[in-house]
């Protein structure tokens, strides 16, 4: 049963991919949907068995690599963390499959699309169920590959090609960090199995590597490399530029990549390695700083975006920042809880956005929408649920995880904790709550409530999608309302033993109890901030105040943030183009085709030609010149006979200069 | 007397003079042929001196042979020269540059 969870999506992918030509649209989509739904039910069973009943599963298949002390086998570990991820992945993936059945119904390549979605799910499942780093890396790279295929699904579009390549290459930077992490792990622990590493980690807290006189803690080094991997995959500040561009794929793809699967892989990696990074304060502080900066930066950028999907993409980026910094303050279970909740409401938001785009004939610009509340009431209410959940409205899903993260950051403000980075996370996290609420409701207003800005025809043609497309939306809407409440006691309740040994939190880093007895005013703070954001969005959109646009400075700032702080431009100017130029002028033109060819075949043949012409010009046809050479030759011969080497050299130099 | 005047030096000097005669000559091919004859003479002179000095007859036999060879060689060379003159109407060495590398 446990292996079937993995094999079914692979089977569906193979069938709909290789046999899609024969199965047709209906056949391939039926097969893939049946496979992924079966996988979902099996994952729910696995969740019941592993998560609720507490029976961990560990399955070993054949050995894979067996060289010296490096022993890697294909084996699968099902513990609480894994089954939570399994449920999240398969549920979202099944609903996205169901959704894309209608969303993509007019696309001629539906079997290929289904095959790619299935292979994405399969690789993600491989990633989460692996019990060693190499097998995890298979899933990690496979997810990157599948994201390339999916973003590039409409491969005739230039923009889709570019963003797919960008996603793959930027991810590869992080993958390089992760592979360095794997190598370091093997160097330090002589093993890459999770069990071995995690049980040995406490013994290696004083292990230092010597880099030419600098002593670096081994666990810190591994943690930093893993974090670099997570930065690429989870789009943290620095390598986040691929995420907004990945919106070039079809909307269900965005829902799958941004909600449940790809971007959560980085967070999952950090949570999985909690027994290791928990022992390194440096890594935890890096997580806090980068996570909170990402949350703040992406929240701010989301405010001024005009593309419907891009706003949601930035909100994903921002929420991933929350997950990362809550790993940094050692609340891995809260981070995981937020990951699961976020999967539901973000999938809901993306799929609702897809429904809006579908209704308006592929119009994505929010400035050209409006007044859709009359035409798409169901989509509107679902999107409102998603937005409220995202903004952390009380008793919706987002409230239970996001507000708890913020409460824990408030604890780190206590003066006796000496946790400066925690206060950083607290300030930036609370500010991002405001931005989150603001851009969510800006989106709602611009899309649904404000007066219409689009053409008459597209308004008249707009319609609710059929039941097939609405059903996943409604299920996700129910999930966005109830999952947080249902999962709260299980995941982050006081004294819950759900996680068992899959997550390690050192007692000195644990603030759960304190968070429950926080000052009541501080507990109200995130709600107050998000309400403020909602009110501000309402005021700006209802009263039509456009004073803020009249100020030139303000307009410049808006433009700057709308252009994502010009980070893409800066990257292009300072990294991409210089590297491309270097590759062309230095490595290609000067080294490969220049220097090496010059001392190699090309230059040698040319020199031989020149020299042979030079030497043949010695035969001038003049008789006395020939005589001169004859006498000279006799002289040289005599000189060699008399062993006067210096003179020989002297004369040969003379000959050379003739 | 022969002991005090080293005739080898004289013959080598003669040889070098004839080499220079070929070497420095830019104009006339006849002068070249004459220098060549002078070379043969200096060599045979040297051989004769060596034969007397070493009290050995072989040097004189060689010099006799060289005389015949030199005669034959100069006759052939003059014949080539005459034919060349008949074709080109000029015997200047400088103008003989039809064969280039």
XYZ file of C-alpha atoms in Angstrom:
759
model
C 0.000 0.000 0.000
C 2.740 2.443 0.931
C 4.653 1.878 -2.268
C 1.458 2.173 -4.293
C 1.212 5.797 -3.161
C 4.355 6.379 -5.159
C 3.902 4.006 -8.031
C 0.391 5.060 -8.978
C 1.317 8.568 -10.150
C 4.294 7.125 -12.020
C 2.025 4.594 -13.650
C -0.460 7.307 -14.590
C 2.330 9.404 -16.004
C 3.696 6.579 -18.100
C 0.267 5.672 -19.398
C -0.922 9.138 -20.244
C 2.480 10.185 -21.503
C 3.522 7.301 -23.717
C 0.066 6.048 -24.625
C -1.676 9.432 -24.744
C -1.758 9.243 -28.518
C -3.858 6.112 -28.349
C -5.882 6.882 -25.250
C -6.954 10.333 -26.360
C -8.059 13.187 -24.149
C -10.700 11.264 -22.241
C -8.708 8.101 -21.722
C -5.499 9.679 -20.562
C -7.218 12.111 -18.216
C -9.351 9.317 -16.768
C -6.320 7.146 -16.123
C -4.282 9.912 -14.561
C -7.132 11.114 -12.390
C -7.949 7.617 -11.207
C -4.280 7.014 -10.387
C -3.818 10.209 -8.451
C -7.096 9.855 -6.566
C -6.224 6.311 -5.555
C -2.877 7.625 -4.418
C -4.692 10.304 -2.415
C -6.929 7.771 -0.646
C -3.940 5.591 0.103
C -2.112 8.603 1.531
C -5.091 9.376 3.732
C -4.954 5.795 4.946
C -1.256 6.152 5.518
C -1.922 9.341 7.467
C -4.406 7.476 9.618
C -2.034 4.596 10.188
C 1.219 6.474 10.661
C 0.042 9.811 11.956
C -2.921 8.907 14.096
C -2.146 5.332 15.090
C 1.562 5.980 15.440
C 3.026 3.151 13.398
C 6.080 4.334 11.506
C 6.866 2.481 8.318
C 10.244 1.852 6.800
C 10.480 -0.043 3.534
C 13.756 -1.056 1.937
C 13.880 -2.165 -1.662
C 17.000 -3.099 -3.575
C 20.461 -1.697 -2.894
C 21.343 1.089 -5.248
C 24.889 2.299 -4.688
C 27.283 0.097 -2.763
C 30.817 1.415 -2.949
C 33.117 1.117 0.046
C 31.400 2.658 3.023
C 28.854 4.466 0.859
C 25.747 2.329 0.949
C 22.592 3.698 -0.592
C 19.497 1.661 -1.094
C 16.096 2.493 -2.453
C 14.213 2.769 0.775
C 11.204 4.717 1.872
C 10.522 6.212 5.249
C 6.975 6.982 6.307
C 6.879 8.959 9.536
C 4.550 11.724 10.696
C 6.331 14.419 8.729
C 6.273 12.386 5.544
C 2.630 11.412 5.762
C 1.604 15.003 6.417
C 3.437 16.017 3.282
C 1.949 13.046 1.450
C -1.570 14.123 2.279
C -0.898 17.721 1.321
C 0.735 16.788 -1.969
C -1.723 14.176 -3.103
C -4.841 16.103 -2.081
C -3.773 19.292 -3.815
C -2.470 17.353 -6.783
C -5.712 15.397 -7.189
C -7.789 18.540 -7.041
C -5.507 20.260 -9.513
C -5.811 17.264 -11.834
C -9.564 17.428 -11.613
C -9.502 21.163 -12.171
C -7.210 21.067 -15.164
C -9.479 18.545 -16.816
C -11.805 21.354 -17.716
C -9.383 24.256 -17.587
C -7.257 22.622 -20.251
C -10.028 20.886 -22.171
C -9.456 22.821 -25.377
C -5.731 22.312 -25.313
C -4.510 19.863 -27.948
C -1.797 18.494 -25.642
C -3.890 17.468 -22.672
C -2.348 13.958 -22.358
C 1.109 15.503 -22.196
C -0.100 17.950 -19.561
C -1.564 15.170 -17.479
C 1.634 13.160 -17.807
C 3.703 16.117 -16.613
C 1.404 16.780 -13.665
C 1.645 13.125 -12.683
C 5.395 12.976 -12.978
C 5.590 16.131 -10.875
C 3.522 14.474 -8.186
C 5.630 11.328 -8.390
C 8.919 13.149 -7.974
C 7.531 15.175 -5.107
C 6.465 11.946 -3.408
C 9.938 10.502 -3.958
C 11.354 13.634 -2.382
C 9.290 13.409 0.772
C 9.448 9.662 1.271
C 13.190 9.251 0.810
C 15.164 7.979 3.748
C 18.558 9.126 2.522
C 19.908 12.244 0.950
C 20.718 10.795 -2.459
C 17.232 9.451 -2.984
C 15.865 12.748 -1.767
C 18.074 14.449 -4.351
C 16.462 12.330 -7.076
C 13.097 13.776 -6.145
C 14.581 17.221 -5.733
C 16.025 17.288 -9.240
C 12.984 15.541 -10.659
C 10.715 18.235 -9.277
C 12.922 20.869 -10.892
C 12.769 19.031 -14.202
C 8.997 18.613 -13.995
C 8.616 22.300 -13.174
C 10.639 23.098 -16.276
C 8.378 20.899 -18.388
C 5.234 22.364 -16.886
C 6.184 26.027 -17.021
C 7.297 25.412 -20.576
C 4.067 23.585 -21.375
C 3.079 26.100 -24.053
C 6.492 25.741 -25.590
C 5.731 27.918 -28.578
C 5.674 31.009 -26.383
C 9.009 32.723 -25.981
C 8.174 34.031 -22.525
C 7.288 30.530 -21.327
C 10.595 29.187 -22.608
C 12.542 31.946 -20.959
C 10.877 31.619 -17.605
C 11.189 27.833 -17.656
C 14.899 28.099 -18.306
C 15.157 30.741 -15.608
C 13.327 28.529 -13.140
C 15.554 25.578 -13.927
C 18.825 27.497 -13.837
C 18.050 29.465 -10.689
C 16.937 26.264 -9.022
C 20.149 24.634 -10.117
C 22.150 27.181 -8.116
C 20.364 25.971 -5.020
C 20.745 22.355 -6.112
C 24.481 22.879 -6.260
C 24.392 24.026 -2.652
C 22.367 20.981 -1.723
C 24.766 18.607 -3.452
C 27.634 20.249 -1.598
C 25.606 19.644 1.548
C 25.254 15.965 0.680
C 28.997 15.653 0.098
C 29.761 17.436 3.365
C 27.351 15.178 5.190
C 29.049 12.128 3.809
C 32.467 13.539 4.679
C 31.487 14.229 8.259
C 29.129 11.373 9.091
C 30.390 8.753 6.606
C 26.768 8.063 5.823
C 23.850 9.726 4.143
C 21.014 7.852 5.781
C 18.707 10.067 7.779
C 18.647 7.735 10.757
C 22.420 7.598 11.023
C 22.892 11.314 10.563
C 20.203 12.334 13.000
C 21.222 9.977 15.718
C 24.857 11.042 15.386
C 24.198 14.792 15.101
C 24.311 15.562 18.868
C 27.760 13.948 19.067
C 29.147 16.192 16.340
C 28.322 19.549 17.903
C 31.992 20.162 18.597
C 33.208 18.890 15.254
C 35.150 21.525 13.357
C 36.487 21.502 9.827
C 39.755 23.278 9.164
C 39.828 25.485 6.093
C 43.342 26.865 5.958
C 43.317 28.024 9.561
C 39.615 28.873 9.761
C 37.614 26.495 11.886
C 34.069 25.959 10.683
C 31.598 23.917 12.631
C 30.619 20.871 10.577
C 26.933 21.051 11.437
C 26.837 24.754 10.583
C 28.413 24.068 7.222
C 25.904 21.339 6.397
C 23.061 23.574 7.568
C 24.212 26.463 5.408
C 24.491 24.236 2.338
C 21.031 22.806 2.948
C 19.735 26.325 3.404
C 21.216 27.327 0.038
C 19.281 24.440 -1.485
C 16.133 25.604 0.262
C 16.706 29.180 -0.919
C 16.629 28.046 -4.517
C 13.669 25.738 -4.226
C 11.596 27.756 -1.785
C 12.320 31.089 -3.473
C 13.872 32.934 -0.567
C 15.362 36.365 -1.017
C 18.308 36.126 -3.355
C 17.062 33.354 -5.596
C 13.395 34.316 -5.553
C 13.373 35.813 -9.040
C 12.255 32.622 -10.731
C 8.992 32.387 -8.810
C 7.024 35.331 -10.260
C 8.251 34.441 -13.736
C 7.010 30.883 -13.311
C 3.511 32.312 -13.806
C 3.968 31.777 -17.533
C 2.722 28.221 -17.156
C -0.974 27.361 -17.103
C -2.787 28.308 -13.891
C -3.183 24.750 -12.511
C 0.586 24.450 -12.803
C 1.029 27.589 -10.730
C -1.346 26.149 -8.185
C 0.621 22.931 -8.007
C 4.058 24.544 -7.940
C 3.198 27.340 -5.536
C 0.697 25.767 -3.265
C 1.620 22.243 -2.430
C 4.665 20.884 -4.065
C 7.721 22.522 -5.385
C 8.232 25.538 -3.159
C 7.418 23.544 -0.064
C 10.290 21.163 -0.805
C 12.824 23.606 0.595
C 10.852 24.108 3.790
C 10.341 20.359 4.048
C 14.098 19.850 3.757
C 14.760 22.215 6.637
C 12.055 20.627 8.777
C 13.367 17.171 7.968
C 16.842 18.231 9.013
C 15.659 19.780 12.244
C 17.705 17.270 14.331
C 20.782 18.636 12.619
C 20.285 22.386 12.250
C 18.854 22.600 15.741
C 22.411 22.299 17.046
C 23.729 25.267 15.100
C 22.654 28.746 16.183
C 24.357 30.287 13.173
C 22.098 28.415 10.768
C 19.009 29.226 12.818
C 19.880 32.909 12.770
C 20.465 32.827 9.019
C 17.052 31.209 8.604
C 15.410 33.915 10.711
C 17.054 36.774 8.860
C 16.489 35.467 5.356
C 12.989 34.225 6.099
C 11.772 37.457 7.624
C 13.407 39.546 4.918
C 11.702 37.390 2.282
C 8.347 37.689 4.006
C 8.658 41.448 4.195
C 10.147 42.013 0.769
C 7.682 39.779 -1.068
C 4.742 41.205 0.861
C 5.777 44.706 -0.108
C 6.321 43.762 -3.755
C 2.944 42.055 -3.908
C 1.206 45.327 -3.061
C 2.118 47.035 -6.297
C 1.790 44.184 -8.761
C -0.941 44.416 -11.372
C -0.944 40.839 -12.623
C -3.538 38.677 -10.916
C -1.290 35.626 -10.702
C 1.820 37.580 -9.837
C 0.178 39.040 -6.726
C -0.573 35.528 -5.526
C 2.930 34.412 -6.454
C 4.419 37.125 -4.264
C 2.096 36.151 -1.479
C 3.440 32.592 -1.784
C 6.957 33.934 -1.548
C 5.988 35.921 1.520
C 4.330 32.957 3.222
C 7.400 30.821 2.489
C 9.395 33.454 4.307
C 7.112 32.881 7.312
C 7.744 29.150 7.157
C 11.509 29.596 6.920
C 11.803 32.017 9.807
C 9.566 29.917 11.971
C 12.045 27.108 11.301
C 14.673 29.602 12.394
C 12.999 30.160 15.742
C 12.866 26.369 16.156
C 9.141 25.960 15.592
C 9.384 23.291 12.952
C 5.975 21.885 13.708
C 4.352 25.312 13.346
C 6.197 25.750 10.101
C 4.907 22.397 8.882
C 1.404 23.275 10.018
C 1.567 26.552 8.138
C 2.863 24.672 5.106
C -0.128 22.359 5.121
C -2.627 25.164 5.677
C -0.974 27.385 3.149
C -1.215 24.606 0.577
C -4.969 24.638 0.900
C -5.679 28.327 0.746
C -2.991 29.083 -1.807
C -4.281 26.356 -4.111
C -7.733 27.827 -3.604
C -6.504 31.317 -4.500
C -4.641 30.148 -7.566
C -7.457 28.008 -8.857
C -9.972 30.803 -8.271
C -7.682 33.147 -10.136
C -7.618 30.537 -12.889
C -11.381 30.531 -12.865
C -11.437 34.316 -13.245
C -8.883 34.163 -16.046
C -10.902 31.410 -17.681
C -14.065 33.481 -17.466
C -12.428 36.563 -18.976
C -10.752 34.736 -21.874
C -7.194 34.780 -20.547
C -7.105 38.311 -19.270
C -4.626 38.441 -16.390
C -4.259 42.147 -15.707
C -6.230 43.194 -12.634
C -6.617 46.744 -13.926
C -8.722 45.373 -16.752
C -11.156 43.481 -14.547
C -13.768 44.598 -12.083
C -17.376 44.095 -11.079
C -17.079 40.352 -11.493
C -18.982 39.885 -8.241
C -22.202 39.925 -10.238
C -21.019 37.454 -12.804
C -18.882 35.073 -10.772
C -20.492 35.042 -7.339
C -19.278 31.582 -6.401
C -15.708 32.268 -7.478
C -15.899 35.536 -5.586
C -16.981 33.907 -2.359
C -14.333 31.208 -2.684
C -11.641 33.762 -3.362
C -12.841 35.783 -0.406
C -12.470 32.698 1.784
C -8.962 32.197 0.442
C -8.053 35.823 1.015
C -9.435 35.848 4.543
C -7.547 32.660 5.280
C -4.394 34.185 3.875
C -4.833 37.348 5.871
C -5.226 35.301 9.037
C -8.875 36.089 9.741
C -9.863 34.465 13.038
C -11.098 30.876 12.910
C -10.105 30.367 9.305
C -7.175 28.165 8.435
C -4.506 30.857 8.181
C -5.301 32.138 11.647
C -4.240 28.978 13.432
C -0.810 28.752 11.886
C 0.155 32.273 10.944
C -0.947 33.973 14.118
C 0.747 31.305 16.154
C 4.006 31.936 14.292
C 3.666 35.629 15.081
C 2.874 34.918 18.735
C 6.025 32.859 19.021
C 8.052 35.661 17.483
C 6.573 37.977 20.135
C 8.034 35.672 22.779
C 11.494 36.219 21.342
C 11.164 39.929 22.138
C 11.488 39.170 25.854
C 14.556 40.857 27.228
C 15.846 37.841 29.116
C 16.109 35.751 25.936
C 18.895 37.723 24.237
C 17.447 36.764 20.880
C 18.073 39.752 18.626
C 17.242 37.918 15.400
C 13.901 36.855 16.839
C 12.885 40.478 17.267
C 13.877 41.082 13.670
C 11.494 38.326 12.625
C 8.793 39.766 14.890
C 8.901 43.242 13.401
C 9.136 42.190 9.765
C 6.592 39.399 10.190
C 4.039 41.705 11.744
C 4.557 44.305 9.051
C 4.074 41.660 6.374
C 0.722 40.751 7.922
C -0.411 44.253 7.096
C 0.880 44.005 3.526
C -0.653 40.569 3.071
C -4.090 41.782 4.035
C -3.674 44.876 1.927
C -2.764 43.160 -1.329
C -5.256 40.341 -0.844
C -8.084 42.835 -0.566
C -6.675 45.074 -3.252
C -6.949 41.987 -5.451
C -10.513 41.345 -4.325
C -11.515 44.956 -4.937
C -9.847 45.324 -8.296
C -11.116 42.019 -9.590
C -14.579 41.735 -8.163
C -15.944 44.851 -6.549
C -14.728 47.951 -8.380
C -16.563 49.032 -11.481
C -15.769 47.181 -14.653
C -12.775 48.170 -16.717
C -12.902 45.538 -19.386
C -14.721 45.381 -22.673
C -18.433 44.794 -22.896
C -18.074 41.526 -24.796
C -15.787 39.871 -22.315
C -18.036 40.921 -19.441
C -21.052 39.493 -21.201
C -19.212 36.318 -22.093
C -17.932 35.764 -18.574
C -19.523 32.821 -16.826
C -19.033 30.576 -13.850
C -17.045 27.480 -14.716
C -18.838 24.192 -14.789
C -19.256 21.945 -11.774
C -16.160 19.929 -12.658
C -14.020 22.991 -12.171
C -15.975 24.293 -9.202
C -15.821 21.071 -7.247
C -12.095 21.251 -6.497
C -12.567 24.911 -5.645
C -15.350 24.146 -3.200
C -13.392 21.311 -1.615
C -10.387 23.586 -1.232
C -12.648 26.291 0.169
C -13.914 23.858 2.794
C -10.322 22.904 3.466
C -9.345 26.556 3.835
C -12.037 27.008 6.433
C -11.696 23.845 8.485
C -8.194 22.377 8.106
C -6.616 24.792 10.540
C -9.183 24.131 13.247
C -9.093 20.391 12.733
C -5.322 20.158 12.617
C -4.447 22.595 15.364
C -4.458 20.238 18.300
C -2.857 17.480 16.280
C 0.017 19.477 14.865
C 0.790 22.241 17.327
C -1.339 21.492 20.348
C 0.374 21.594 23.709
C 1.996 18.261 24.401
C 1.003 16.650 21.161
C 2.954 13.518 20.396
C 2.065 13.519 16.732
C 5.555 14.348 15.466
C 7.337 11.815 17.673
C 10.941 11.637 16.509
C 10.497 13.194 13.084
C 11.088 16.694 14.435
C 13.584 17.607 17.100
C 13.259 20.801 19.094
C 15.810 21.412 21.811
C 14.129 22.271 25.117
C 16.116 25.496 25.328
C 14.679 26.661 22.021
C 11.070 25.770 22.662
C 8.661 28.619 23.384
C 5.301 26.932 22.880
C 4.073 27.201 26.419
C 5.089 30.836 26.703
C 3.280 31.632 23.462
C 0.016 30.409 24.913
C 0.258 32.815 27.837
C 1.205 35.858 25.839
C -0.143 39.256 26.748
C -3.634 39.528 25.274
C -2.905 42.836 23.526
C 0.005 41.320 21.677
C -2.217 38.459 20.591
C -4.582 40.974 19.080
C -1.796 42.726 17.224
C -1.686 40.621 14.003
C -5.463 40.747 13.728
C -5.413 44.514 14.221
C -2.735 44.914 11.575
C -4.548 42.790 9.030
C -7.809 44.618 9.725
C -5.934 47.857 9.202
C -4.727 46.518 5.853
C -8.239 45.544 4.848
C -9.607 48.910 5.903
C -6.899 50.756 4.038
C -7.564 48.730 0.882
C -11.271 49.489 1.249
C -10.708 53.209 1.733
C -8.397 53.496 -1.232
C -10.622 51.496 -3.540
C -13.987 52.822 -2.414
C -13.295 56.501 -2.014
C -11.234 56.726 -5.190
C -8.503 58.694 -3.489
C -5.783 59.030 -6.014
C -3.919 61.759 -4.217
C -1.133 59.382 -3.538
C -0.386 59.110 -7.202
C 0.120 62.833 -7.646
C 3.342 62.931 -5.681
C 6.272 62.227 -7.960
C 8.375 60.671 -5.214
C 5.580 58.358 -4.246
C 5.002 57.406 -7.842
C 8.681 56.612 -8.251
C 8.587 54.371 -5.187
C 5.520 52.591 -6.515
C 7.244 52.076 -9.820
C 10.332 50.749 -8.094
C 8.328 48.204 -6.128
C 6.202 47.296 -9.112
C 9.410 46.480 -10.954
C 10.353 44.148 -8.051
C 12.968 46.562 -6.699
C 14.817 46.184 -9.993
C 16.373 43.030 -8.618
C 16.022 41.284 -11.952
C 17.698 44.175 -13.696
C 20.485 44.225 -11.137
C 21.002 40.487 -11.459
C 21.095 40.761 -15.215
C 23.501 43.654 -15.172
C 25.858 42.425 -12.488
C 25.698 38.647 -12.780
C 24.068 37.368 -15.931
C 25.516 39.639 -18.609
C 29.044 39.761 -17.157
C 29.067 35.982 -16.937
C 27.712 35.655 -20.473
C 30.286 38.156 -21.702
C 33.030 36.355 -19.866
C 31.926 33.073 -21.380
C 31.924 34.514 -24.876
C 34.990 36.714 -24.871
C 37.314 35.018 -22.418
C 36.514 31.315 -22.375
C 35.300 30.985 -25.933
C 37.034 33.633 -28.005
C 40.294 34.011 -26.118
C 40.892 30.574 -24.690
C 39.095 27.912 -26.700
C 39.168 29.457 -30.126
C 42.096 31.747 -29.346
C 45.027 30.659 -27.293
C 44.600 26.891 -27.360
C 43.987 26.851 -31.103
C 46.940 29.161 -31.633
C 49.443 26.891 -29.941
C 47.520 23.883 -31.213
C 46.680 22.724 -34.740
C 45.728 26.003 -36.360
C 48.720 28.064 -35.271
C 51.241 25.288 -35.934
C 50.085 24.681 -39.493
C 50.161 28.379 -40.192
C 53.668 28.765 -38.787
C 54.937 25.846 -40.846
C 53.538 27.421 -44.005
C 55.180 30.765 -43.248
C 58.497 29.240 -42.340
C 58.626 26.966 -45.377
C 58.006 29.973 -47.620
C 60.730 31.785 -45.775
C 63.200 28.968 -46.245
C 62.365 28.422 -49.906
C 63.085 32.077 -50.483
C 66.704 31.313 -49.590
C 67.030 29.743 -53.034
C 67.266 33.005 -54.901
C 68.571 31.572 -58.172
C 71.775 33.623 -57.852
C 74.827 31.425 -58.262
C 76.990 33.268 -55.771
C 74.310 32.977 -53.065
C 74.399 29.235 -53.513
C 78.128 29.369 -53.261
C 77.838 31.314 -50.075
C 75.599 28.678 -48.556
C 77.930 25.900 -49.676
C 80.892 27.552 -48.034
C 78.869 28.379 -44.987
C 77.755 24.769 -44.730
C 81.338 23.582 -44.957
C 82.314 26.032 -42.225
C 79.471 24.838 -40.005
C 80.377 21.235 -40.612
C 83.948 21.893 -39.684
C 82.818 23.731 -36.606
C 80.673 20.833 -35.502
C 83.604 18.563 -36.103
C 85.745 20.736 -33.898
C 83.066 20.765 -31.150
C 82.623 24.491 -31.154
C 78.974 24.428 -30.144
C 78.734 28.090 -29.162
C 79.740 29.114 -32.629
C 77.183 26.747 -34.113
C 74.486 28.427 -32.092
C 75.768 31.806 -33.103
C 75.662 30.899 -36.761
C 72.214 29.339 -36.542
C 70.910 32.549 -35.008
C 72.508 34.405 -37.883
C 70.769 32.092 -40.363
C 67.465 32.638 -38.642
C 67.747 36.367 -39.146
C 68.574 36.126 -42.818
C 114.717 25.031 -46.595
C 111.610 23.011 -46.981
C 111.462 22.495 -43.264
C 111.453 26.200 -42.524
C 108.995 27.304 -45.135
C 105.773 25.448 -44.509
C 104.395 25.014 -47.980
C 101.053 23.792 -46.599
C 100.287 27.316 -45.475
C 101.071 28.617 -48.937
C 98.786 26.119 -50.626
C 95.948 26.775 -48.133
C 96.383 30.504 -48.718
C 96.163 29.849 -52.441
C 93.013 27.770 -51.881
C 91.409 30.499 -49.827
C 92.285 33.096 -52.450
C 90.588 30.957 -55.082
C 87.532 30.468 -52.833
C 87.336 34.221 -52.387
C 87.735 34.580 -56.113
C 84.610 32.530 -56.649
C 82.897 34.151 -53.737
C 83.402 37.795 -54.525
C 82.944 37.454 -58.221
C 79.624 38.966 -59.311
C 80.171 39.405 -63.022
C 82.134 36.985 -65.038
C 81.732 33.233 -65.169
C 85.151 32.837 -66.778
C 86.815 34.184 -63.657
C 84.906 31.596 -61.677
C 86.226 28.815 -63.859
C 89.742 30.159 -63.515
C 89.380 30.263 -59.716
C 88.174 26.709 -59.859
C 91.301 25.719 -61.779
C 93.319 27.530 -59.151
C 91.644 25.495 -56.478
C 92.577 22.271 -58.231
C 96.132 23.546 -58.553
C 96.417 24.432 -54.893
C 95.054 21.078 -53.894
C 97.414 19.154 -56.116
C 100.259 21.352 -54.934
C 99.373 20.463 -51.417
C 99.256 16.785 -52.271
C 102.660 16.892 -53.932
C 104.144 18.675 -50.931
C 102.603 16.127 -48.611
C 103.923 13.268 -50.723
C 107.450 14.681 -50.541
C 107.127 15.471 -46.863
C 105.858 12.043 -45.990
C 108.025 10.309 -48.555
C 105.060 8.583 -50.154
C 104.272 8.283 -53.872
C 100.477 8.151 -53.538
C 100.142 11.942 -53.227
C 101.850 12.422 -56.576
C 99.610 9.794 -58.188
C 96.601 11.649 -56.829
C 97.873 14.958 -58.133
C 98.336 13.415 -61.586
C 94.775 12.113 -61.482
C 93.554 15.521 -60.344
C 95.324 17.098 -63.309
C 93.384 14.866 -65.714
C 90.142 15.443 -63.881
C 90.731 19.182 -63.874
C 91.434 19.168 -67.578
C 88.296 17.177 -68.314
C 86.235 19.319 -65.983
C 87.455 22.591 -67.483
C 86.776 21.361 -70.991
C 83.221 20.311 -70.067
C 82.714 23.571 -68.173
C 83.899 25.632 -71.115
C 81.647 23.629 -73.426
C 78.627 24.378 -71.178
C 79.698 27.996 -71.136
C 79.862 28.170 -74.929
C 76.414 26.594 -75.258
C 75.030 28.946 -72.649
C 76.534 31.895 -74.459
C 75.090 30.698 -77.736
C 71.596 30.645 -76.232
C 71.655 33.709 -73.974
C 74.329 35.888 -75.604
C 75.574 36.860 -72.168
C 77.767 35.185 -69.557
C 77.181 37.531 -66.604
C 76.634 35.581 -63.385
C 74.166 38.107 -61.990
C 71.700 37.476 -64.760
C 71.584 33.713 -64.178
C 68.544 33.617 -61.925
C 65.923 31.661 -63.791
C 65.809 28.906 -61.160
C 64.288 30.182 -57.958
C 63.147 28.267 -54.896
